[in-house]
């Protein structure tokens, strides 16, 4: 092998290494297998990818987030990245032994490369977790509607609300409800075919099917089900091919009166890059939200989790925990687990002081006063998947205007920042523009529930502790 090939190989290995760290295994193998650098010099690089789907995806996402990020370190003068679709690969890469289910890499770079295990993103929709049932789901004001709708759907799938769209912030029980419907349908109608899948997995499977030329089987598989539960549908954003496929699956199921339930961290309207026709489909049926639990509900959840526990905590402790942990139910469960583990380890019921100590990290959650401008900017960027430079910049394209207005709103509301200070933060805009933008969101909040929900989940994220 001549030197160039080896260099390209090494170069690409570096990218693969970063991608492996940044992505889930399934995603990594789906997008990066059968890729390589075919030519490179200090200013340009040509990458071979197996199909246009991958090319599109690289250009949109991984080029910026992963590929350039790596090249910036080793090829600072690089400006041009081109793609060649298809053709035979020249060199061996870590993926060459595919399809065996598990392969290990041989280190190519001098520094040892960690083991990479490739899992087939095959035909295995996730199994339903038997723990997620209606019985174990505590009902309160914040989730009453979503729970009732889910139960109705489980009783007569395909008839009552179709599709059912459930949205709400993280850790509030969306996955639990989705799976409770699945479990219940299987209880009541054992012959029905229920499929639960996360949107990410759906995408990976679709891509995999394209690679393997088994899209027909893929389509048939999803169109044969009686109840399709798709979790984290916000992940559909910006994935045109998946949206297209999902649209057809949706229609096929809907026309045959099959039940569809979708869960998302925001309402359909708040997923800007969702194709309009798909969005309107999602809005056909019933949309139910889950919001943050109030104190009574938090206490009820804690009590319900004590039912099967060996250690029984006194009410005093449960009340303290319910008062302190307000964001979501997952955090509440986490705190309880920590306390119970401590109790088991020491064979005693922890005192209130010990509990305070145990939850120290959680209890000192940053309050309003400690929030920094950069936290707000970071949170908004992450939530809307936009870059900081864009957010703070001048361009006025649709995708960026609303996030920018929301940033202004949050800086004002959460940090009590002066309009002029906000203007400075946003590259010296006129402060009357800032006031105008602030009012725009303020007014929208009065008339638009979706906006309220969006702001709410942003606030949740702002004050959440990892
Ligand atoms: P989401 O999908 O909205 O992020 P999950 O469904 O994963 O949230 O819920 C997080 C955890 O909290 C799960 O362990 C779930 O069982 C629990 N949980 C959420 N809501 C409730 C509820 N109403 N009653 C009991 N447990 C709940
Ligand atoms: Mg979930």
XYZ file of C-alpha atoms and ligand atoms in Angstrom:
494
model
C 0.000 0.000 0.000
C 1.358 3.393 -0.764
C 1.679 6.048 1.848
C -1.240 8.145 0.801
C -3.731 5.373 1.362
C -2.358 4.748 4.803
C -2.511 8.432 5.625
C -6.073 8.725 4.470
C -6.887 5.697 6.443
C -5.320 7.152 9.547
C -7.034 10.426 8.965
C -10.418 8.803 8.675
C -9.713 6.607 11.644
C -9.409 9.790 13.678
C -12.837 10.906 12.539
C -14.294 7.501 13.282
C -12.795 7.649 16.738
C -14.518 10.955 17.454
C -17.771 9.774 15.957
C -17.687 6.664 18.075
C -17.410 8.741 21.195
C -20.071 11.226 20.149
C -22.753 8.852 18.880
C -24.615 5.828 20.081
C -23.272 2.564 18.759
C -26.208 1.959 16.491
C -26.078 5.443 15.033
C -22.353 5.241 14.582
C -22.409 2.006 12.661
C -25.405 3.077 10.632
C -23.900 6.270 9.300
C -20.214 5.604 9.237
C -19.920 2.123 7.870
C -18.624 1.893 4.313
C -17.193 5.373 4.405
C -13.611 6.377 3.714
C -11.408 9.171 2.483
C -10.419 8.638 -1.103
C -8.197 11.631 -1.694
C -6.847 14.336 0.526
C -4.451 17.232 0.530
C -3.985 20.070 2.949
C -6.992 22.054 1.681
C -9.473 19.524 0.405
C -10.754 16.089 1.076
C -12.991 13.701 -0.788
C -14.992 11.236 1.205
C -16.683 8.210 -0.230
C -20.091 7.374 1.156
C -22.335 4.467 0.221
C -25.414 6.423 -0.830
C -26.937 9.880 -1.191
C -28.816 9.476 2.005
C -25.572 9.342 3.948
C -24.127 12.188 1.890
C -27.111 14.383 2.703
C -26.827 13.505 6.332
C -23.089 14.118 6.520
C -23.470 17.478 4.847
C -26.244 18.516 7.143
C -24.996 17.245 10.407
C -21.860 15.271 10.862
C -19.704 17.414 8.629
C -20.074 20.303 11.000
C -20.289 18.471 14.298
C -17.757 15.754 13.842
C -15.809 15.649 10.612
C -14.637 19.243 10.446
C -14.145 19.346 14.146
C -11.585 16.613 13.851
C -9.919 17.921 10.694
C -9.572 21.354 12.222
C -7.114 19.832 14.600
C -4.993 17.996 12.073
C -5.581 19.904 8.817
C -6.068 23.516 9.808
C -6.014 24.729 6.183
C -8.792 22.425 5.039
C -11.743 24.171 3.485
C -13.329 21.863 0.966
C -15.028 18.583 1.677
C -16.567 16.697 -1.219
C -18.451 13.470 -1.335
C -18.456 10.678 -3.818
C -21.410 8.366 -3.682
C -21.039 4.633 -4.191
C -18.224 2.818 -5.903
C -15.915 0.293 -4.461
C -13.879 1.002 -1.420
C -10.121 1.162 -1.803
C -8.960 0.411 1.648
C -9.913 -1.693 4.555
C -11.699 0.016 7.375
C -12.973 -1.111 10.682
C -16.263 -1.965 9.080
C -14.992 -4.372 6.514
C -15.871 -7.463 8.413
C -19.492 -6.519 8.479
C -21.952 -8.290 8.578
C -20.716 -10.476 11.446
C -22.559 -9.189 14.444
C -19.617 -8.214 16.574
C -16.266 -7.139 15.331
C -13.264 -5.636 16.946
C -11.050 -3.015 15.452
C -7.403 -3.356 14.825
C -5.595 -0.233 15.892
C -4.393 1.635 12.836
C -3.230 4.824 14.441
C -0.249 4.495 16.729
C -2.248 5.240 19.800
C -4.418 2.340 20.858
C -7.962 2.578 19.625
C -10.688 1.441 21.916
C -12.692 -1.597 21.005
C -15.586 -0.880 18.756
C -18.469 -3.238 18.834
C -20.875 -2.974 15.986
C -24.369 -4.052 16.638
C -26.696 -4.828 13.817
C -29.480 -2.318 13.790
C -31.678 -5.112 12.647
C -35.271 -5.980 13.053
C -35.715 -5.764 16.775
C -38.157 -3.167 17.958
C -37.560 -2.619 21.607
C -39.307 -4.867 24.075
C -41.942 -3.340 26.291
C -40.850 -2.882 29.853
C -43.339 -4.803 32.026
C -42.777 -2.264 34.815
C -44.495 0.420 32.768
C -48.169 -0.202 33.385
C -51.224 1.903 34.152
C -51.253 0.418 37.629
C -47.845 1.806 38.438
C -48.643 5.186 36.936
C -49.693 7.798 39.470
C -52.349 10.162 38.195
C -52.350 13.836 39.074
C -53.444 17.141 37.660
C -50.368 17.407 35.476
C -50.870 14.151 33.598
C -54.563 13.464 33.999
C -55.543 14.141 30.406
C -52.657 12.203 28.885
C -53.342 9.257 31.172
C -57.079 9.194 30.439
C -56.517 9.417 26.703
C -53.938 6.640 26.847
C -56.233 4.379 28.794
C -59.093 5.008 26.387
C -56.854 4.166 23.476
C -55.653 0.974 25.140
C -59.243 -0.118 25.603
C -60.268 0.364 22.010
C -57.220 0.844 19.868
C -57.704 2.560 16.542
C -61.130 3.831 17.470
C -61.041 6.515 20.117
C -58.196 8.924 19.497
C -56.015 8.386 16.515
C -53.260 9.386 16.535
C -52.676 10.171 20.158
C -49.854 12.658 20.571
C -48.379 13.010 24.050
C -45.895 15.724 24.817
C -44.070 17.039 27.853
C -40.644 17.689 29.354
C -38.091 15.058 30.228
C -38.766 12.556 32.946
C -42.471 13.283 33.191
C -43.717 9.862 32.154
C -44.195 9.900 28.382
C -42.330 6.668 27.782
C -44.061 5.105 30.747
C -47.486 5.947 29.325
C -46.645 4.837 25.803
C -45.482 1.489 27.045
C -48.405 1.164 29.436
C -50.695 1.382 26.425
C -48.663 -1.299 24.684
C -48.698 -3.599 27.696
C -52.409 -3.086 28.204
C -53.323 -3.783 24.583
C -51.348 -7.005 24.718
C -53.179 -7.934 27.907
C -56.587 -7.283 26.486
C -55.895 -8.435 22.933
C -53.024 -10.904 22.969
C -53.247 -11.418 19.211
C -52.619 -7.816 18.336
C -49.229 -6.815 17.116
C -47.813 -3.955 19.135
C -44.570 -2.244 18.230
C -42.762 0.268 20.422
C -39.853 2.049 18.849
C -37.941 5.235 19.419
C -37.776 7.568 16.514
C -34.009 7.274 16.491
C -34.200 3.545 16.129
C -36.814 3.852 13.409
C -34.419 6.102 11.500
C -31.508 3.749 11.988
C -33.531 0.791 10.820
C -34.674 2.638 7.767
C -31.142 3.573 6.843
C -30.040 0.050 7.463
C -32.787 -1.205 5.185
C -31.622 1.177 2.485
C -28.086 -0.130 2.821
C -29.211 -3.696 2.626
C -31.834 -3.038 -0.006
C -34.554 -4.382 2.205
C -36.789 -1.346 2.277
C -39.713 -3.428 1.104
C -39.472 -5.680 4.131
C -39.062 -2.635 6.306
C -42.229 -1.077 4.942
C -44.186 -4.284 5.259
C -43.051 -4.830 8.797
C -44.289 -1.484 9.995
C -47.469 -1.570 7.999
C -48.480 -4.898 9.473
C -48.730 -3.723 13.066
C -51.964 -3.027 14.923
C -50.527 -0.458 17.259
C -47.425 1.590 16.582
C -45.865 3.474 19.489
C -43.192 5.932 18.454
C -41.209 7.627 21.184
C -39.238 10.882 21.033
C -40.713 11.903 17.736
C -38.970 15.295 17.937
C -36.005 13.353 16.615
C -37.697 13.352 13.186
C -36.681 16.938 12.780
C -34.426 17.545 9.783
C -34.582 13.972 8.593
C -36.335 14.247 5.289
C -36.122 10.664 4.171
C -37.317 9.373 7.507
C -40.150 11.867 7.542
C -41.168 10.717 4.093
C -41.168 7.084 5.116
C -42.911 7.841 8.347
C -45.582 9.776 6.498
C -46.403 6.769 4.339
C -46.338 4.381 7.272
C -48.607 6.723 9.166
C -51.096 6.929 6.317
C -51.142 3.213 5.718
C -51.809 2.485 9.374
C -54.320 5.272 9.769
C -56.335 4.196 6.762
C -56.564 0.720 8.200
C -57.730 2.026 11.566
C -54.562 0.967 13.293
C -53.606 2.849 16.404
C -50.707 5.264 16.376
C -49.326 6.914 19.492
C -46.530 9.409 19.451
C -44.528 10.989 22.233
C -42.403 14.099 22.004
C -40.750 16.628 24.250
C -42.693 19.403 22.542
C -45.927 19.869 20.630
C -45.968 19.295 16.856
C -46.051 23.019 16.207
C -42.823 23.501 18.098
C -40.858 21.170 15.868
C -40.016 23.697 13.158
C -38.368 21.376 10.690
C -41.237 18.948 10.640
C -42.781 18.788 7.237
C -46.140 20.553 7.223
C -48.116 17.582 5.973
C -46.683 15.388 8.693
C -47.366 17.985 11.335
C -50.976 18.256 10.282
C -51.273 14.475 10.448
C -50.016 14.546 14.023
C -52.641 17.110 14.837
C -55.535 15.073 13.465
C -56.198 13.112 16.592
C -55.780 14.022 20.181
C -52.922 16.029 21.630
C -52.359 15.712 25.355
C -49.631 17.268 27.424
C -47.953 16.267 30.645
C -46.623 19.084 32.773
C -44.436 19.211 35.853
C -46.011 17.533 38.899
C -47.221 19.576 41.865
C -46.274 18.792 45.436
C -49.167 16.403 46.160
C -48.435 14.458 43.060
C -44.735 14.256 43.839
C -45.521 12.918 47.265
C -47.956 10.409 45.817
C -45.313 9.191 43.384
C -42.793 8.728 46.198
C -45.337 6.810 48.238
C -46.228 4.599 45.332
C -42.556 3.728 44.874
C -42.350 2.697 48.535
C -44.940 -0.026 48.138
C -42.513 -2.746 47.178
C -39.552 -1.405 49.051
C -37.914 -3.281 51.917
C -37.176 -0.091 53.765
C -40.073 2.162 54.644
C -39.173 5.805 54.907
C -41.148 7.973 57.319
C -43.479 10.598 55.868
C -41.245 13.348 57.135
C -38.523 12.285 54.726
C -40.851 11.749 51.798
C -42.313 15.203 52.325
C -38.852 16.762 52.418
C -37.862 15.049 49.193
C -41.114 16.008 47.471
C -40.615 19.597 48.528
C -37.068 19.773 47.337
C -37.201 17.967 44.038
C -39.643 19.688 41.785
C -38.548 19.279 38.214
C -39.522 15.845 37.183
C -40.356 12.353 38.241
C -37.160 10.789 37.030
C -35.153 12.990 39.406
C -37.572 12.153 42.169
C -37.017 8.455 41.583
C -33.278 8.983 41.459
C -33.290 10.696 44.834
C -35.386 7.968 46.366
C -33.092 5.279 44.997
C -30.118 7.029 46.532
C -31.780 7.274 49.916
C -32.900 3.655 49.883
C -29.449 2.456 48.835
C -27.938 4.377 51.716
C -30.447 2.837 54.106
C -29.754 -0.669 52.879
C -26.007 -0.203 53.062
C -26.119 1.028 56.628
C -29.015 -1.147 57.599
C -30.876 1.783 59.057
C -33.477 4.327 58.144
C -31.629 7.520 57.274
C -32.316 10.619 59.303
C -33.467 13.854 57.790
C -29.968 15.308 58.072
C -28.484 12.326 56.315
C -31.027 12.718 53.559
C -30.147 16.375 53.189
C -26.524 15.337 52.896
C -27.283 12.588 50.404
C -29.212 14.908 48.155
C -26.763 17.751 48.524
C -26.059 17.913 44.822
C -29.721 18.095 44.018
C -30.774 20.410 46.792
C -28.295 23.073 45.860
C -29.897 23.360 42.458
C -28.925 26.704 40.970
C -31.606 29.206 41.740
C -32.506 32.170 39.636
C -29.713 34.271 41.053
C -27.002 31.909 39.934
C -28.034 31.578 36.351
C -25.594 33.129 33.906
C -26.211 34.654 30.492
C -24.090 31.935 28.949
C -26.288 29.243 30.544
C -29.358 30.715 28.913
C -27.655 30.985 25.535
C -26.355 27.451 25.758
C -29.729 26.055 26.718
C -31.528 27.830 23.882
C -28.899 26.666 21.375
C -29.219 23.103 22.499
C -32.997 23.119 22.606
C -33.387 24.447 19.073
C -30.226 22.889 17.716
C -28.815 26.164 16.484
C -25.309 27.483 16.725
C -24.412 30.256 19.114
C -23.008 32.465 16.363
C -26.251 32.123 14.462
C -28.370 32.803 17.502
C -26.476 35.934 18.415
C -25.950 36.946 14.788
C -27.878 39.120 12.419
C -29.452 36.733 9.956
C -33.205 36.685 10.004
C -34.114 33.297 8.588
C -37.158 31.635 10.002
C -35.400 28.904 11.959
C -33.410 31.386 13.937
C -35.822 34.265 14.548
C -38.036 32.525 17.059
C -35.193 30.992 19.104
C -33.625 34.452 19.197
C -36.858 36.013 20.437
C -37.123 33.336 23.076
C -33.554 33.981 24.162
C -34.407 37.647 24.605
C -37.493 36.742 26.564
C -35.617 34.414 28.877
C -32.763 36.840 29.484
C -35.301 39.434 30.487
C -37.535 37.187 32.569
C -35.013 34.905 34.205
C -32.075 37.248 34.664
C -33.923 40.565 34.878
C -31.489 41.890 32.327
C -31.885 45.444 31.053
C -32.988 45.760 27.421
C -29.800 47.616 26.596
C -27.692 44.856 28.140
C -29.569 42.271 26.104
C -29.019 44.390 23.013
C -25.292 44.378 23.700
C -25.312 40.628 24.163
C -26.935 40.286 20.754
C -24.254 42.113 18.850
C -25.360 45.660 19.478
C -28.927 45.571 18.223
C -31.158 48.548 18.845
C -32.801 48.134 22.241
C -36.247 48.973 20.835
C -35.916 45.875 18.648
C -35.212 43.925 21.797
C -38.329 45.288 23.489
C -40.385 44.464 20.429
C -39.096 40.889 20.389
C -39.654 40.449 24.095
C -43.249 41.627 23.787
C -43.842 39.353 20.876
C -43.152 36.277 22.999
C -44.968 37.715 25.982
C -48.080 38.165 23.835
C -47.760 34.779 22.239
C -47.711 33.271 25.699
C -51.106 34.721 26.392
C -52.742 33.168 23.397
C -50.705 30.110 22.571
C -50.427 27.027 24.731
C -47.618 25.576 22.708
C -45.438 28.562 23.365
C -46.186 28.243 27.041
C -45.096 24.642 26.931
C -41.920 25.488 25.091
C -40.939 28.144 27.583
C -41.786 25.792 30.377
C -39.518 23.065 29.121
C -36.765 25.572 28.501
C -37.079 26.761 32.081
C -36.990 23.182 33.250
C -33.748 22.707 31.355
C -32.294 25.948 32.679
C -32.767 24.940 36.256
C -32.194 21.227 35.904
C -29.173 19.740 37.555
C -27.302 16.953 35.858
P -40.148 10.644 29.756
O -40.285 9.572 28.720
O -41.261 11.626 29.739
O -38.811 11.327 29.728
P -40.331 8.422 31.577
O -41.599 7.820 31.107
O -39.074 7.758 31.169
O -40.238 9.964 31.168
O -40.403 8.561 33.157
C -39.264 8.696 33.976
C -39.415 7.823 35.197
O -40.432 8.346 36.034
C -39.806 6.414 34.851
O -39.134 5.523 35.704
C -41.292 6.360 35.115
O -41.739 5.093 35.521
C -41.450 7.373 36.237
N -42.752 8.056 36.168
C -43.075 9.072 35.370
N -44.337 9.475 35.565
C -44.835 8.670 36.531
C -46.097 8.566 37.189
N -47.099 9.400 36.885
N -46.239 7.628 38.122
C -45.231 6.801 38.433
N -44.026 6.830 37.861
C -43.808 7.751 36.910
Mg -38.901 9.007 27.250
